[in-house]
Amino acid sequence: MRIAIAGAGNVGRSIAQELIGNGHQVMLIERQPRQLRPERVPEAEWVLADACELSSLEEADVAGCDVVVAATGDDKANLVCSLLAKTEFAVNRVVARVNRAENEWLFTEQWGVDVAVSKPRLMAALVEEAVTVGDLVRIMTFRQGEANLVEITLPPTAPYVGKPIRAVPMPRDSALVAIVRGKRVLVPTPDDPLEAGDELIFVCTTEVEGAVRAVVLGDAREIG
């Protein structure tokens, strides 16, 4: 994929290095000359420009990008960049960094944001995911609440431990998309048996999170 990243600070450069390592073509857009340091990520294309300016984004050919990441340290700039990327250049996927938690409510589809990443929320989710067994942890929200990526680590007492996935009556608007078992990531099939300690990764709507938790963990209080 061709990916444009607005903001070449520590966050933007880290994202760029990760994406380049995964084989993607990355363009870093930075408006501060002092932050323009191509030697730090030499594999990326570097552009000195303001990602909030329509003409700058045109010159950088943002329309030819599959993804735009608004990763500056300024929430206002990230919102403007996201809106321009989506409305003026029809970029398929826009990911925006939320710097201040009180601004998170603004990062919606109306501002062109497909996925908003709040560091405090993400860090909290990762901490919970690492230590929580027997509860549902929300890892990420897509399209501002339309769907969530959630995780449940199966305790030995879960009702479907030892049973095949097809035996689990999944609620509507939910899907089991991956199983993390030790160091392995499994693509689930109907005949795969569940094991205690499995990390089950679901995509589901907010409305059915309680039902997913109830089915997987056997909490009858939340069913219905």
PDB file of C-alpha atoms in Angstrom:
ATOM      1  CA  MET A   1       0.000   0.000   0.000  1.00  0.00           C
ATOM      2  CA  ARG A   2       0.959   3.628  -0.435  1.00  0.00           C
ATOM      3  CA  ILE A   3       0.545   5.412   2.882  1.00  0.00           C
ATOM      4  CA  ALA A   4       0.876   9.109   3.726  1.00  0.00           C
ATOM      5  CA  ILE A   5       1.708  10.088   7.294  1.00  0.00           C
ATOM      6  CA  ALA A   6       1.164  13.680   8.411  1.00  0.00           C
ATOM      7  CA  GLY A   7       3.645  14.527  11.136  1.00  0.00           C
ATOM      8  CA  ALA A   8       7.252  13.320  11.249  1.00  0.00           C
ATOM      9  CA  GLY A   9       7.768  13.496  14.995  1.00  0.00           C
ATOM     10  CA  ASN A  10       8.515  10.451  17.119  1.00  0.00           C
ATOM     11  CA  VAL A  11       5.056   8.968  16.571  1.00  0.00           C
ATOM     12  CA  GLY A  12       4.995   9.514  12.820  1.00  0.00           C
ATOM     13  CA  ARG A  13       8.498   8.142  12.328  1.00  0.00           C
ATOM     14  CA  SER A  14       7.742   5.068  14.437  1.00  0.00           C
ATOM     15  CA  ILE A  15       4.631   4.322  12.400  1.00  0.00           C
ATOM     16  CA  ALA A  16       6.596   4.830   9.178  1.00  0.00           C
ATOM     17  CA  GLN A  17       9.358   2.450  10.213  1.00  0.00           C
ATOM     18  CA  GLU A  18       6.846  -0.228  11.177  1.00  0.00           C
ATOM     19  CA  LEU A  19       4.940   0.085   7.894  1.00  0.00           C
ATOM     20  CA  ILE A  20       8.098   0.119   5.781  1.00  0.00           C
ATOM     21  CA  GLY A  21       9.249  -2.992   7.618  1.00  0.00           C
ATOM     22  CA  ASN A  22       5.990  -4.626   6.526  1.00  0.00           C
ATOM     23  CA  GLY A  23       6.681  -3.791   2.883  1.00  0.00           C
ATOM     24  CA  HIS A  24       4.569  -0.666   2.391  1.00  0.00           C
ATOM     25  CA  GLN A  25       5.481   2.549   0.570  1.00  0.00           C
ATOM     26  CA  VAL A  26       5.432   5.476   2.999  1.00  0.00           C
ATOM     27  CA  MET A  27       5.448   9.250   2.522  1.00  0.00           C
ATOM     28  CA  LEU A  28       6.093  11.470   5.551  1.00  0.00           C
ATOM     29  CA  ILE A  29       4.609  14.978   5.368  1.00  0.00           C
ATOM     30  CA  GLU A  30       6.128  17.509   7.787  1.00  0.00           C
ATOM     31  CA  ARG A  31       5.655  21.283   7.933  1.00  0.00           C
ATOM     32  CA  GLN A  32       8.485  22.067  10.386  1.00  0.00           C
ATOM     33  CA  PRO A  33      11.884  22.221   8.615  1.00  0.00           C
ATOM     34  CA  ARG A  34      13.681  21.227  11.819  1.00  0.00           C
ATOM     35  CA  GLN A  35      11.688  17.977  11.910  1.00  0.00           C
ATOM     36  CA  LEU A  36      12.588  17.115   8.329  1.00  0.00           C
ATOM     37  CA  ARG A  37      15.269  14.499   8.943  1.00  0.00           C
ATOM     38  CA  PRO A  38      15.237  11.959   6.114  1.00  0.00           C
ATOM     39  CA  GLU A  39      18.259  10.185   7.543  1.00  0.00           C
ATOM     40  CA  ARG A  40      16.085   8.908  10.397  1.00  0.00           C
ATOM     41  CA  VAL A  41      13.787   7.011   8.032  1.00  0.00           C
ATOM     42  CA  PRO A  42      15.726   6.910   4.752  1.00  0.00           C
ATOM     43  CA  GLU A  43      13.369   4.425   3.100  1.00  0.00           C
ATOM     44  CA  ALA A  44      10.463   6.885   3.286  1.00  0.00           C
ATOM     45  CA  GLU A  45       9.622   9.689   0.893  1.00  0.00           C
ATOM     46  CA  TRP A  46       9.877  13.011   2.769  1.00  0.00           C
ATOM     47  CA  VAL A  47       7.802  16.063   1.884  1.00  0.00           C
ATOM     48  CA  LEU A  48       8.130  19.511   3.463  1.00  0.00           C
ATOM     49  CA  ALA A  49       4.531  20.742   3.421  1.00  0.00           C
ATOM     50  CA  ASP A  50       1.532  21.619   5.553  1.00  0.00           C
ATOM     51  CA  ALA A  51      -0.882  18.666   5.634  1.00  0.00           C
ATOM     52  CA  CYS A  52      -3.723  21.099   6.433  1.00  0.00           C
ATOM     53  CA  GLU A  53      -3.285  22.875   3.095  1.00  0.00           C
ATOM     54  CA  LEU A  54      -5.269  21.537   0.157  1.00  0.00           C
ATOM     55  CA  SER A  55      -2.628  22.591  -2.374  1.00  0.00           C
ATOM     56  CA  SER A  56       0.126  20.813  -0.405  1.00  0.00           C
ATOM     57  CA  LEU A  57      -1.830  17.579  -0.328  1.00  0.00           C
ATOM     58  CA  GLU A  58      -2.483  17.882  -4.059  1.00  0.00           C
ATOM     59  CA  GLU A  59       1.231  18.317  -4.771  1.00  0.00           C
ATOM     60  CA  ALA A  60       2.010  15.294  -2.597  1.00  0.00           C
ATOM     61  CA  ASP A  61      -0.535  13.229  -4.586  1.00  0.00           C
ATOM     62  CA  VAL A  62      -2.481  12.162  -1.510  1.00  0.00           C
ATOM     63  CA  ALA A  63      -5.244  11.025  -3.865  1.00  0.00           C
ATOM     64  CA  GLY A  64      -2.923   8.194  -4.873  1.00  0.00           C
ATOM     65  CA  CYS A  65      -2.622   6.909  -1.312  1.00  0.00           C
ATOM     66  CA  ASP A  66      -4.507   3.939   0.084  1.00  0.00           C
ATOM     67  CA  VAL A  67      -4.276   5.224   3.659  1.00  0.00           C
ATOM     68  CA  VAL A  68      -3.637   8.576   5.331  1.00  0.00           C
ATOM     69  CA  VAL A  69      -2.439   8.694   8.936  1.00  0.00           C
ATOM     70  CA  ALA A  70      -2.887  12.019  10.720  1.00  0.00           C
ATOM     71  CA  ALA A  71      -0.208  11.664  13.393  1.00  0.00           C
ATOM     72  CA  THR A  72       0.740  15.203  14.401  1.00  0.00           C
ATOM     73  CA  GLY A  73       0.772  16.403  17.986  1.00  0.00           C
ATOM     74  CA  ASP A  74      -2.048  18.866  17.266  1.00  0.00           C
ATOM     75  CA  ASP A  75      -5.612  17.537  17.317  1.00  0.00           C
ATOM     76  CA  LYS A  76      -6.916  20.432  15.215  1.00  0.00           C
ATOM     77  CA  ALA A  77      -4.368  19.674  12.506  1.00  0.00           C
ATOM     78  CA  ASN A  78      -5.215  15.972  12.602  1.00  0.00           C
ATOM     79  CA  LEU A  79      -8.919  16.704  12.162  1.00  0.00           C
ATOM     80  CA  VAL A  80      -8.363  19.080   9.241  1.00  0.00           C
ATOM     81  CA  CYS A  81      -5.966  16.658   7.558  1.00  0.00           C
ATOM     82  CA  SER A  82      -8.453  13.796   8.009  1.00  0.00           C
ATOM     83  CA  LEU A  83     -11.347  15.812   6.611  1.00  0.00           C
ATOM     84  CA  LEU A  84      -9.365  16.906   3.547  1.00  0.00           C
ATOM     85  CA  ALA A  85      -8.061  13.395   2.901  1.00  0.00           C
ATOM     86  CA  LYS A  86     -11.554  11.915   2.956  1.00  0.00           C
ATOM     87  CA  THR A  87     -13.664  14.626   1.336  1.00  0.00           C
ATOM     88  CA  GLU A  88     -11.250  16.130  -1.195  1.00  0.00           C
ATOM     89  CA  PHE A  89      -9.152  13.097  -2.122  1.00  0.00           C
ATOM     90  CA  ALA A  90     -11.488  10.171  -1.310  1.00  0.00           C
ATOM     91  CA  VAL A  91      -8.764   8.291   0.565  1.00  0.00           C
ATOM     92  CA  ASN A  92     -10.116   4.849   1.408  1.00  0.00           C
ATOM     93  CA  ARG A  93      -8.912   4.720   5.016  1.00  0.00           C
ATOM     94  CA  VAL A  94      -8.040   7.563   7.356  1.00  0.00           C
ATOM     95  CA  VAL A  95      -6.463   6.902  10.748  1.00  0.00           C
ATOM     96  CA  ALA A  96      -6.125   9.800  13.182  1.00  0.00           C
ATOM     97  CA  ARG A  97      -4.121  10.259  16.366  1.00  0.00           C
ATOM     98  CA  VAL A  98      -6.001  11.731  19.332  1.00  0.00           C
ATOM     99  CA  ASN A  99      -3.627  13.692  21.564  1.00  0.00           C
ATOM    100  CA  ARG A 100      -6.037  14.990  24.193  1.00  0.00           C
ATOM    101  CA  ALA A 101      -8.668  12.630  25.573  1.00  0.00           C
ATOM    102  CA  GLU A 102     -11.265  15.394  25.872  1.00  0.00           C
ATOM    103  CA  ASN A 103     -11.150  15.833  22.080  1.00  0.00           C
ATOM    104  CA  GLU A 104     -11.847  12.202  21.260  1.00  0.00           C
ATOM    105  CA  TRP A 105     -15.552  12.819  20.655  1.00  0.00           C
ATOM    106  CA  LEU A 106     -14.663  14.985  17.662  1.00  0.00           C
ATOM    107  CA  PHE A 107     -12.838  12.227  15.801  1.00  0.00           C
ATOM    108  CA  THR A 108     -15.829  10.870  13.936  1.00  0.00           C
ATOM    109  CA  GLU A 109     -16.811   9.895  10.427  1.00  0.00           C
ATOM    110  CA  GLN A 110     -18.146  13.431   9.976  1.00  0.00           C
ATOM    111  CA  TRP A 111     -14.536  14.626  10.186  1.00  0.00           C
ATOM    112  CA  GLY A 112     -13.364  11.930   7.774  1.00  0.00           C
ATOM    113  CA  VAL A 113     -11.907   9.679  10.477  1.00  0.00           C
ATOM    114  CA  ASP A 114     -12.301   5.920  10.008  1.00  0.00           C
ATOM    115  CA  VAL A 115     -10.219   4.901  13.033  1.00  0.00           C
ATOM    116  CA  ALA A 116      -9.292   7.171  15.949  1.00  0.00           C
ATOM    117  CA  VAL A 117      -6.385   6.076  18.121  1.00  0.00           C
ATOM    118  CA  SER A 118      -6.200   7.553  21.594  1.00  0.00           C
ATOM    119  CA  LYS A 119      -2.935   6.627  23.291  1.00  0.00           C
ATOM    120  CA  PRO A 120      -4.353   6.558  26.834  1.00  0.00           C
ATOM    121  CA  ARG A 121      -7.269   4.359  25.752  1.00  0.00           C
ATOM    122  CA  LEU A 122      -5.012   2.082  23.715  1.00  0.00           C
ATOM    123  CA  MET A 123      -2.501   1.775  26.552  1.00  0.00           C
ATOM    124  CA  ALA A 124      -5.270   0.986  29.025  1.00  0.00           C
ATOM    125  CA  ALA A 125      -6.681  -1.641  26.676  1.00  0.00           C
ATOM    126  CA  LEU A 126      -3.300  -3.261  26.212  1.00  0.00           C
ATOM    127  CA  VAL A 127      -2.728  -3.352  29.979  1.00  0.00           C
ATOM    128  CA  GLU A 128      -6.147  -4.943  30.494  1.00  0.00           C
ATOM    129  CA  GLU A 129      -5.580  -7.379  27.651  1.00  0.00           C
ATOM    130  CA  ALA A 130      -2.314  -8.493  29.253  1.00  0.00           C
ATOM    131  CA  VAL A 131      -3.694  -9.092  32.744  1.00  0.00           C
ATOM    132  CA  THR A 132      -7.417  -9.792  32.376  1.00  0.00           C
ATOM    133  CA  VAL A 133      -8.762 -13.328  32.184  1.00  0.00           C
ATOM    134  CA  GLY A 134     -12.488 -13.944  32.064  1.00  0.00           C
ATOM    135  CA  ASP A 135     -13.682 -10.532  30.927  1.00  0.00           C
ATOM    136  CA  LEU A 136     -14.171  -8.597  27.709  1.00  0.00           C
ATOM    137  CA  VAL A 137     -11.578  -5.950  26.825  1.00  0.00           C
ATOM    138  CA  ARG A 138     -12.262  -3.403  24.086  1.00  0.00           C
ATOM    139  CA  ILE A 139      -9.055  -2.931  22.089  1.00  0.00           C
ATOM    140  CA  MET A 140     -10.137  -0.581  19.309  1.00  0.00           C
ATOM    141  CA  THR A 141     -13.213   1.195  17.966  1.00  0.00           C
ATOM    142  CA  PHE A 142     -13.918   1.374  14.225  1.00  0.00           C
ATOM    143  CA  ARG A 143     -15.950   4.153  12.602  1.00  0.00           C
ATOM    144  CA  GLN A 144     -16.619   5.820  15.926  1.00  0.00           C
ATOM    145  CA  GLY A 145     -18.693   3.161  17.605  1.00  0.00           C
ATOM    146  CA  GLU A 146     -20.191   1.206  14.732  1.00  0.00           C
ATOM    147  CA  ALA A 147     -17.945  -1.765  15.482  1.00  0.00           C
ATOM    148  CA  ASN A 148     -15.310  -2.689  18.045  1.00  0.00           C
ATOM    149  CA  LEU A 149     -12.360  -5.046  18.223  1.00  0.00           C
ATOM    150  CA  VAL A 150     -12.623  -6.875  21.543  1.00  0.00           C
ATOM    151  CA  GLU A 151     -10.719  -9.617  23.316  1.00  0.00           C
ATOM    152  CA  ILE A 152     -11.709 -12.303  25.810  1.00  0.00           C
ATOM    153  CA  THR A 153      -9.164 -14.609  27.439  1.00  0.00           C
ATOM    154  CA  LEU A 154     -10.867 -17.910  28.234  1.00  0.00           C
ATOM    155  CA  PRO A 155     -10.707 -19.081  31.855  1.00  0.00           C
ATOM    156  CA  PRO A 156     -10.788 -22.858  32.503  1.00  0.00           C
ATOM    157  CA  THR A 157     -14.377 -22.499  33.714  1.00  0.00           C
ATOM    158  CA  ALA A 158     -15.715 -21.071  30.426  1.00  0.00           C
ATOM    159  CA  PRO A 159     -18.583 -23.252  29.139  1.00  0.00           C
ATOM    160  CA  TYR A 160     -17.158 -23.928  25.679  1.00  0.00           C
ATOM    161  CA  VAL A 161     -13.600 -24.890  26.666  1.00  0.00           C
ATOM    162  CA  GLY A 162     -12.860 -28.195  24.928  1.00  0.00           C
ATOM    163  CA  LYS A 163     -15.722 -27.758  22.488  1.00  0.00           C
ATOM    164  CA  PRO A 164     -15.543 -26.848  18.762  1.00  0.00           C
ATOM    165  CA  ILE A 165     -16.202 -23.275  17.667  1.00  0.00           C
ATOM    166  CA  ARG A 166     -19.347 -24.340  15.807  1.00  0.00           C
ATOM    167  CA  ALA A 167     -20.902 -25.148  19.188  1.00  0.00           C
ATOM    168  CA  VAL A 168     -20.692 -21.502  20.291  1.00  0.00           C
ATOM    169  CA  PRO A 169     -23.984 -19.667  19.521  1.00  0.00           C
ATOM    170  CA  MET A 170     -22.553 -16.339  18.434  1.00  0.00           C
ATOM    171  CA  PRO A 171     -24.837 -13.312  18.794  1.00  0.00           C
ATOM    172  CA  ARG A 172     -25.858 -11.324  15.725  1.00  0.00           C
ATOM    173  CA  ASP A 173     -23.468  -8.599  14.551  1.00  0.00           C
ATOM    174  CA  SER A 174     -20.449 -10.422  15.962  1.00  0.00           C
ATOM    175  CA  ALA A 175     -17.663 -12.546  14.504  1.00  0.00           C
ATOM    176  CA  LEU A 176     -14.725 -14.462  15.942  1.00  0.00           C
ATOM    177  CA  VAL A 177     -11.836 -13.355  13.720  1.00  0.00           C
ATOM    178  CA  ALA A 178      -8.733 -14.790  15.407  1.00  0.00           C
ATOM    179  CA  ILE A 179      -7.482 -16.961  18.252  1.00  0.00           C
ATOM    180  CA  VAL A 180      -4.154 -16.198  19.914  1.00  0.00           C
ATOM    181  CA  ARG A 181      -2.827 -19.398  21.483  1.00  0.00           C
ATOM    182  CA  GLY A 182       0.594 -18.999  23.026  1.00  0.00           C
ATOM    183  CA  LYS A 183       2.810 -17.631  20.266  1.00  0.00           C
ATOM    184  CA  ARG A 184       0.470 -18.755  17.484  1.00  0.00           C
ATOM    185  CA  VAL A 185      -2.283 -16.793  15.751  1.00  0.00           C
ATOM    186  CA  LEU A 186      -5.004 -19.094  14.450  1.00  0.00           C
ATOM    187  CA  VAL A 187      -7.660 -18.339  11.865  1.00  0.00           C
ATOM    188  CA  PRO A 188     -10.675 -20.028  13.439  1.00  0.00           C
ATOM    189  CA  THR A 189     -12.561 -22.779  11.636  1.00  0.00           C
ATOM    190  CA  PRO A 190     -15.817 -24.388  12.833  1.00  0.00           C
ATOM    191  CA  ASP A 191     -14.110 -27.602  13.984  1.00  0.00           C
ATOM    192  CA  ASP A 192     -11.309 -25.967  15.996  1.00  0.00           C
ATOM    193  CA  PRO A 193     -11.671 -26.730  19.724  1.00  0.00           C
ATOM    194  CA  LEU A 194     -11.315 -23.903  22.238  1.00  0.00           C
ATOM    195  CA  GLU A 195      -8.718 -24.176  24.997  1.00  0.00           C
ATOM    196  CA  ALA A 196      -8.352 -22.519  28.388  1.00  0.00           C
ATOM    197  CA  GLY A 197      -6.072 -19.506  28.035  1.00  0.00           C
ATOM    198  CA  ASP A 198      -7.059 -18.839  24.427  1.00  0.00           C
ATOM    199  CA  GLU A 199      -7.305 -15.144  23.571  1.00  0.00           C
ATOM    200  CA  LEU A 200     -10.402 -14.797  21.418  1.00  0.00           C
ATOM    201  CA  ILE A 201     -10.508 -11.735  19.163  1.00  0.00           C
ATOM    202  CA  PHE A 202     -13.956 -10.610  18.039  1.00  0.00           C
ATOM    203  CA  VAL A 203     -15.363  -7.841  15.878  1.00  0.00           C
ATOM    204  CA  CYS A 204     -18.795  -6.818  17.110  1.00  0.00           C
ATOM    205  CA  THR A 205     -21.085  -3.855  17.569  1.00  0.00           C
ATOM    206  CA  THR A 206     -21.213  -2.099  20.926  1.00  0.00           C
ATOM    207  CA  GLU A 207     -24.792  -3.264  21.459  1.00  0.00           C
ATOM    208  CA  VAL A 208     -23.880  -6.971  21.470  1.00  0.00           C
ATOM    209  CA  GLU A 209     -20.672  -6.825  23.529  1.00  0.00           C
ATOM    210  CA  GLY A 210     -22.599  -7.909  26.628  1.00  0.00           C
ATOM    211  CA  ALA A 211     -24.147 -10.816  24.748  1.00  0.00           C
ATOM    212  CA  VAL A 212     -20.759 -11.938  23.415  1.00  0.00           C
ATOM    213  CA  ARG A 213     -19.343 -11.840  26.953  1.00  0.00           C
ATOM    214  CA  ALA A 214     -22.347 -13.741  28.281  1.00  0.00           C
ATOM    215  CA  VAL A 215     -22.161 -16.502  25.668  1.00  0.00           C
ATOM    216  CA  VAL A 216     -18.407 -17.015  25.821  1.00  0.00           C
ATOM    217  CA  LEU A 217     -18.104 -16.797  29.607  1.00  0.00           C
ATOM    218  CA  GLY A 218     -21.493 -18.280  30.511  1.00  0.00           C
ATOM    219  CA  ASP A 219     -22.834 -15.261  32.391  1.00  0.00           C
ATOM    220  CA  ALA A 220     -26.592 -15.782  32.185  1.00  0.00           C
ATOM    221  CA  ARG A 221     -27.247 -12.348  33.729  1.00  0.00           C
ATOM    222  CA  GLU A 222     -26.214 -10.643  30.490  1.00  0.00           C
ATOM    223  CA  ILE A 223     -28.033 -12.871  28.023  1.00  0.00           C
ATOM    224  CA  GLY A 224     -31.025 -11.321  26.298  1.00  0.00           C
TER     225      GLY A 224
END
